[in-house]
Amino acid sequence: MRLVALGRLLGAGQQADSADRAGLIAGAGALLLLTFVAWYPALQTQMVSDDFALVGRIDFSDALRYFRETFGFGRNEYRPLTAVSFAVDNWLWSDNAAGYHLTNLLLHGATSALLFLVLHALTADLALAFTAAFVFAIHPVNHSRATWISARDALVCAVFLLAAIWLHLRARRRGRAGDW
């Protein structure tokens, strides 16, 4: 019950009106665009380090095999959805590194937009949520995730984690989730 009260205090229980929805859509779209503009030079970068073992090398049969095995260049990591994303890139882009970089930029933009939605659901403050997500989107500390093909695992994780949190907050606001 205390967590429910905390969620209401933070604004998770407030209904968004149509102007608020328009602001959310515009903010998420702006973050996707700004992320792409800020990190556009990454599309011209070459492959480095582990990228050579990924670009054009993982197909769908490999990716599906990773659902029952580990993936990660001997690091014993279980991240099958990352392998599936590389298989999709292989199917779309073959061995063109720019396509893989584009996927990373789109994932980073999606992460920024989802962070914006989560922060808005928690604070009900559009400007605060956008500012925080914008700083996250363009901050140089994220350069490896946005520009290094092999570092995609954190982007895939962040997209699913933030989407789950946002959907949970929406369900709580609409009264569809049970008490914590």
PDB file of C-alpha atoms in Angstrom:
ATOM      1  CA  MET A   1       0.000   0.000   0.000  1.00  0.00           C
ATOM      2  CA  ARG A   2       2.893   2.378   0.685  1.00  0.00           C
ATOM      3  CA  LEU A   3       4.186   1.878  -2.845  1.00  0.00           C
ATOM      4  CA  VAL A   4       0.742   2.701  -4.238  1.00  0.00           C
ATOM      5  CA  ALA A   5       0.709   5.919  -2.218  1.00  0.00           C
ATOM      6  CA  LEU A   6       4.219   6.723  -3.431  1.00  0.00           C
ATOM      7  CA  GLY A   7       3.148   6.153  -7.041  1.00  0.00           C
ATOM      8  CA  ARG A   8       0.203   8.525  -6.596  1.00  0.00           C
ATOM      9  CA  LEU A   9       2.451  11.080  -4.933  1.00  0.00           C
ATOM     10  CA  LEU A  10       4.861  10.924  -7.875  1.00  0.00           C
ATOM     11  CA  GLY A  11       2.021  11.426 -10.354  1.00  0.00           C
ATOM     12  CA  ALA A  12       1.632   7.901 -11.741  1.00  0.00           C
ATOM     13  CA  GLY A  13      -2.083   7.994 -10.997  1.00  0.00           C
ATOM     14  CA  GLN A  14      -2.954  11.157 -12.949  1.00  0.00           C
ATOM     15  CA  GLN A  15      -4.879  10.959 -16.213  1.00  0.00           C
ATOM     16  CA  ALA A  16      -3.292  12.596 -19.223  1.00  0.00           C
ATOM     17  CA  ASP A  17      -5.559  14.907 -21.206  1.00  0.00           C
ATOM     18  CA  SER A  18      -5.403  15.265 -24.985  1.00  0.00           C
ATOM     19  CA  ALA A  19      -2.957  18.189 -24.825  1.00  0.00           C
ATOM     20  CA  ASP A  20      -0.730  16.124 -22.573  1.00  0.00           C
ATOM     21  CA  ARG A  21      -0.883  13.205 -25.029  1.00  0.00           C
ATOM     22  CA  ALA A  22       0.077  15.522 -27.871  1.00  0.00           C
ATOM     23  CA  GLY A  23       2.997  16.765 -25.777  1.00  0.00           C
ATOM     24  CA  LEU A  24       4.081  13.198 -25.088  1.00  0.00           C
ATOM     25  CA  ILE A  25       3.950  12.255 -28.751  1.00  0.00           C
ATOM     26  CA  ALA A  26       5.761  15.437 -29.799  1.00  0.00           C
ATOM     27  CA  GLY A  27       8.371  14.997 -27.070  1.00  0.00           C
ATOM     28  CA  ALA A  28       9.057  11.356 -27.923  1.00  0.00           C
ATOM     29  CA  GLY A  29       9.284  12.195 -31.626  1.00  0.00           C
ATOM     30  CA  ALA A  30      11.584  15.135 -30.943  1.00  0.00           C
ATOM     31  CA  LEU A  31      13.849  12.920 -28.850  1.00  0.00           C
ATOM     32  CA  LEU A  32      14.080  10.357 -31.656  1.00  0.00           C
ATOM     33  CA  LEU A  33      14.974  13.104 -34.120  1.00  0.00           C
ATOM     34  CA  LEU A  34      17.433  14.869 -31.798  1.00  0.00           C
ATOM     35  CA  THR A  35      19.163  11.599 -30.958  1.00  0.00           C
ATOM     36  CA  PHE A  36      19.587  10.857 -34.641  1.00  0.00           C
ATOM     37  CA  VAL A  37      20.933  14.354 -35.350  1.00  0.00           C
ATOM     38  CA  ALA A  38      23.324  14.295 -32.395  1.00  0.00           C
ATOM     39  CA  TRP A  39      24.741  10.877 -33.191  1.00  0.00           C
ATOM     40  CA  TYR A  40      24.539  11.037 -37.013  1.00  0.00           C
ATOM     41  CA  PRO A  41      28.349  10.950 -37.409  1.00  0.00           C
ATOM     42  CA  ALA A  42      28.262   7.416 -35.977  1.00  0.00           C
ATOM     43  CA  LEU A  43      26.826   6.229 -39.283  1.00  0.00           C
ATOM     44  CA  GLN A  44      30.169   6.926 -40.930  1.00  0.00           C
ATOM     45  CA  THR A  45      32.299   5.119 -38.353  1.00  0.00           C
ATOM     46  CA  GLN A  46      33.970   1.855 -39.151  1.00  0.00           C
ATOM     47  CA  MET A  47      33.886  -1.439 -37.325  1.00  0.00           C
ATOM     48  CA  VAL A  48      36.132  -1.895 -34.282  1.00  0.00           C
ATOM     49  CA  SER A  49      37.042  -4.708 -31.915  1.00  0.00           C
ATOM     50  CA  ASP A  50      34.201  -7.221 -31.521  1.00  0.00           C
ATOM     51  CA  ASP A  51      32.233  -5.685 -34.399  1.00  0.00           C
ATOM     52  CA  PHE A  52      34.166  -7.850 -36.870  1.00  0.00           C
ATOM     53  CA  ALA A  53      32.707 -10.987 -35.270  1.00  0.00           C
ATOM     54  CA  LEU A  54      29.137  -9.666 -35.568  1.00  0.00           C
ATOM     55  CA  VAL A  55      28.637  -7.655 -38.731  1.00  0.00           C
ATOM     56  CA  GLY A  56      27.343  -9.944 -41.456  1.00  0.00           C
ATOM     57  CA  ARG A  57      28.067 -13.078 -39.404  1.00  0.00           C
ATOM     58  CA  ILE A  58      24.949 -13.879 -37.340  1.00  0.00           C
ATOM     59  CA  ASP A  59      21.949 -15.252 -39.202  1.00  0.00           C
ATOM     60  CA  PHE A  60      18.589 -16.378 -37.831  1.00  0.00           C
ATOM     61  CA  SER A  61      19.695 -19.973 -37.230  1.00  0.00           C
ATOM     62  CA  ASP A  62      22.599 -18.692 -35.123  1.00  0.00           C
ATOM     63  CA  ALA A  63      20.329 -16.276 -33.268  1.00  0.00           C
ATOM     64  CA  LEU A  64      17.762 -18.959 -32.463  1.00  0.00           C
ATOM     65  CA  ARG A  65      20.518 -21.244 -31.211  1.00  0.00           C
ATOM     66  CA  TYR A  66      21.400 -18.580 -28.640  1.00  0.00           C
ATOM     67  CA  PHE A  67      18.020 -19.075 -26.949  1.00  0.00           C
ATOM     68  CA  ARG A  68      19.431 -22.297 -25.499  1.00  0.00           C
ATOM     69  CA  GLU A  69      23.138 -21.356 -25.433  1.00  0.00           C
ATOM     70  CA  THR A  70      25.175 -18.388 -24.315  1.00  0.00           C
ATOM     71  CA  PHE A  71      26.320 -15.556 -26.517  1.00  0.00           C
ATOM     72  CA  GLY A  72      29.156 -13.160 -25.910  1.00  0.00           C
ATOM     73  CA  PHE A  73      32.549 -14.090 -27.280  1.00  0.00           C
ATOM     74  CA  GLY A  74      33.486 -16.406 -24.441  1.00  0.00           C
ATOM     75  CA  ARG A  75      32.031 -14.147 -21.751  1.00  0.00           C
ATOM     76  CA  ASN A  76      29.171 -16.592 -21.075  1.00  0.00           C
ATOM     77  CA  GLU A  77      26.351 -14.082 -21.542  1.00  0.00           C
ATOM     78  CA  TYR A  78      22.761 -15.073 -22.191  1.00  0.00           C
ATOM     79  CA  ARG A  79      21.365 -12.336 -24.432  1.00  0.00           C
ATOM     80  CA  PRO A  80      19.387 -13.999 -27.211  1.00  0.00           C
ATOM     81  CA  LEU A  81      17.403 -10.902 -28.229  1.00  0.00           C
ATOM     82  CA  THR A  82      20.650  -9.100 -28.946  1.00  0.00           C
ATOM     83  CA  ALA A  83      21.619 -11.978 -31.218  1.00  0.00           C
ATOM     84  CA  VAL A  84      18.219 -11.764 -32.935  1.00  0.00           C
ATOM     85  CA  SER A  85      18.770  -8.037 -33.516  1.00  0.00           C
ATOM     86  CA  PHE A  86      22.103  -8.820 -35.174  1.00  0.00           C
ATOM     87  CA  ALA A  87      20.394 -11.461 -37.327  1.00  0.00           C
ATOM     88  CA  VAL A  88      17.788  -8.899 -38.428  1.00  0.00           C
ATOM     89  CA  ASP A  89      20.605  -6.479 -39.258  1.00  0.00           C
ATOM     90  CA  ASN A  90      22.399  -9.181 -41.227  1.00  0.00           C
ATOM     91  CA  TRP A  91      19.191  -9.842 -43.170  1.00  0.00           C
ATOM     92  CA  LEU A  92      18.630  -6.118 -43.838  1.00  0.00           C
ATOM     93  CA  TRP A  93      22.163  -4.816 -44.256  1.00  0.00           C
ATOM     94  CA  SER A  94      24.398  -7.852 -44.889  1.00  0.00           C
ATOM     95  CA  ASP A  95      27.925  -6.668 -44.044  1.00  0.00           C
ATOM     96  CA  ASN A  96      27.224  -2.913 -44.305  1.00  0.00           C
ATOM     97  CA  ALA A  97      28.326  -1.494 -40.928  1.00  0.00           C
ATOM     98  CA  ALA A  98      26.310   1.718 -41.448  1.00  0.00           C
ATOM     99  CA  GLY A  99      23.063  -0.254 -41.186  1.00  0.00           C
ATOM    100  CA  TYR A 100      24.155  -1.764 -37.881  1.00  0.00           C
ATOM    101  CA  HIS A 101      25.047   1.713 -36.619  1.00  0.00           C
ATOM    102  CA  LEU A 102      21.628   2.955 -37.746  1.00  0.00           C
ATOM    103  CA  THR A 103      19.961   0.223 -35.698  1.00  0.00           C
ATOM    104  CA  ASN A 104      21.979   1.286 -32.652  1.00  0.00           C
ATOM    105  CA  LEU A 105      20.938   4.907 -33.174  1.00  0.00           C
ATOM    106  CA  LEU A 106      17.283   3.909 -33.454  1.00  0.00           C
ATOM    107  CA  LEU A 107      17.558   1.820 -30.289  1.00  0.00           C
ATOM    108  CA  HIS A 108      19.243   4.705 -28.443  1.00  0.00           C
ATOM    109  CA  GLY A 109      16.510   7.065 -29.643  1.00  0.00           C
ATOM    110  CA  ALA A 110      13.827   4.609 -28.513  1.00  0.00           C
ATOM    111  CA  THR A 111      15.527   4.331 -25.126  1.00  0.00           C
ATOM    112  CA  SER A 112      15.533   8.123 -24.794  1.00  0.00           C
ATOM    113  CA  ALA A 113      11.867   8.379 -25.795  1.00  0.00           C
ATOM    114  CA  LEU A 114      10.871   5.624 -23.363  1.00  0.00           C
ATOM    115  CA  LEU A 115      12.852   7.299 -20.576  1.00  0.00           C
ATOM    116  CA  PHE A 116      10.893  10.474 -21.328  1.00  0.00           C
ATOM    117  CA  LEU A 117       7.588   8.589 -21.057  1.00  0.00           C
ATOM    118  CA  VAL A 118       8.583   6.895 -17.795  1.00  0.00           C
ATOM    119  CA  LEU A 119       9.767  10.144 -16.240  1.00  0.00           C
ATOM    120  CA  HIS A 120       6.577  11.883 -17.290  1.00  0.00           C
ATOM    121  CA  ALA A 121       4.486   9.075 -15.812  1.00  0.00           C
ATOM    122  CA  LEU A 122       6.356   9.451 -12.528  1.00  0.00           C
ATOM    123  CA  THR A 123       6.488  13.256 -12.309  1.00  0.00           C
ATOM    124  CA  ALA A 124       3.639  14.500 -14.566  1.00  0.00           C
ATOM    125  CA  ASP A 125       6.060  17.276 -15.575  1.00  0.00           C
ATOM    126  CA  LEU A 126       6.534  17.366 -19.344  1.00  0.00           C
ATOM    127  CA  ALA A 127       9.418  19.853 -19.343  1.00  0.00           C
ATOM    128  CA  LEU A 128      11.350  18.044 -16.620  1.00  0.00           C
ATOM    129  CA  ALA A 129      10.888  14.646 -18.269  1.00  0.00           C
ATOM    130  CA  PHE A 130      11.946  15.986 -21.680  1.00  0.00           C
ATOM    131  CA  THR A 131      14.999  17.783 -20.315  1.00  0.00           C
ATOM    132  CA  ALA A 132      16.232  14.722 -18.434  1.00  0.00           C
ATOM    133  CA  ALA A 133      15.655  12.424 -21.412  1.00  0.00           C
ATOM    134  CA  PHE A 134      17.323  14.924 -23.763  1.00  0.00           C
ATOM    135  CA  VAL A 135      20.423  15.085 -21.562  1.00  0.00           C
ATOM    136  CA  PHE A 136      20.483  11.279 -21.525  1.00  0.00           C
ATOM    137  CA  ALA A 137      20.095  11.144 -25.316  1.00  0.00           C
ATOM    138  CA  ILE A 138      23.002  13.445 -26.144  1.00  0.00           C
ATOM    139  CA  HIS A 139      25.309  12.911 -23.169  1.00  0.00           C
ATOM    140  CA  PRO A 140      28.775  11.750 -24.266  1.00  0.00           C
ATOM    141  CA  VAL A 141      28.851   9.035 -21.599  1.00  0.00           C
ATOM    142  CA  ASN A 142      26.520   7.079 -23.911  1.00  0.00           C
ATOM    143  CA  HIS A 143      28.879   7.217 -26.882  1.00  0.00           C
ATOM    144  CA  SER A 144      29.824   3.545 -26.735  1.00  0.00           C
ATOM    145  CA  ARG A 145      26.196   2.420 -26.787  1.00  0.00           C
ATOM    146  CA  ALA A 146      25.286   4.737 -29.624  1.00  0.00           C
ATOM    147  CA  THR A 147      28.356   4.189 -31.811  1.00  0.00           C
ATOM    148  CA  TRP A 148      29.841   0.781 -31.034  1.00  0.00           C
ATOM    149  CA  ILE A 149      27.950  -2.031 -32.744  1.00  0.00           C
ATOM    150  CA  SER A 150      29.009  -4.664 -30.208  1.00  0.00           C
ATOM    151  CA  ALA A 151      27.637  -2.617 -27.297  1.00  0.00           C
ATOM    152  CA  ARG A 152      24.039  -3.105 -28.414  1.00  0.00           C
ATOM    153  CA  ASP A 153      23.180  -5.427 -25.524  1.00  0.00           C
ATOM    154  CA  ALA A 154      22.580  -2.526 -23.114  1.00  0.00           C
ATOM    155  CA  LEU A 155      20.345  -0.764 -25.643  1.00  0.00           C
ATOM    156  CA  VAL A 156      18.168  -3.838 -26.146  1.00  0.00           C
ATOM    157  CA  CYS A 157      17.954  -4.308 -22.380  1.00  0.00           C
ATOM    158  CA  ALA A 158      17.091  -0.647 -21.767  1.00  0.00           C
ATOM    159  CA  VAL A 159      14.340  -0.617 -24.404  1.00  0.00           C
ATOM    160  CA  PHE A 160      12.584  -3.624 -22.887  1.00  0.00           C
ATOM    161  CA  LEU A 161      13.129  -2.500 -19.288  1.00  0.00           C
ATOM    162  CA  LEU A 162      11.825   1.024 -19.838  1.00  0.00           C
ATOM    163  CA  ALA A 163       8.910  -0.238 -21.937  1.00  0.00           C
ATOM    164  CA  ALA A 164       7.924  -2.630 -19.146  1.00  0.00           C
ATOM    165  CA  ILE A 165       8.139   0.102 -16.509  1.00  0.00           C
ATOM    166  CA  TRP A 166       6.129   2.523 -18.638  1.00  0.00           C
ATOM    167  CA  LEU A 167       3.439  -0.061 -19.398  1.00  0.00           C
ATOM    168  CA  HIS A 168       3.243  -0.969 -15.723  1.00  0.00           C
ATOM    169  CA  LEU A 169       2.793   2.689 -14.735  1.00  0.00           C
ATOM    170  CA  ARG A 170       0.081   3.092 -17.381  1.00  0.00           C
ATOM    171  CA  ALA A 171      -1.716  -0.024 -16.151  1.00  0.00           C
ATOM    172  CA  ARG A 172      -1.559   1.214 -12.552  1.00  0.00           C
ATOM    173  CA  ARG A 173      -2.931   4.579 -13.619  1.00  0.00           C
ATOM    174  CA  ARG A 174      -5.858   2.891 -15.360  1.00  0.00           C
ATOM    175  CA  GLY A 175      -6.480   0.577 -12.427  1.00  0.00           C
ATOM    176  CA  ARG A 176      -5.619  -2.626 -14.271  1.00  0.00           C
ATOM    177  CA  ALA A 177      -2.751  -3.800 -12.076  1.00  0.00           C
ATOM    178  CA  GLY A 178      -3.183  -5.248  -8.608  1.00  0.00           C
ATOM    179  CA  ASP A 179      -1.637  -3.842  -5.470  1.00  0.00           C
ATOM    180  CA  TRP A 180       2.078  -4.268  -5.028  1.00  0.00           C
TER     181      TRP A 180
END
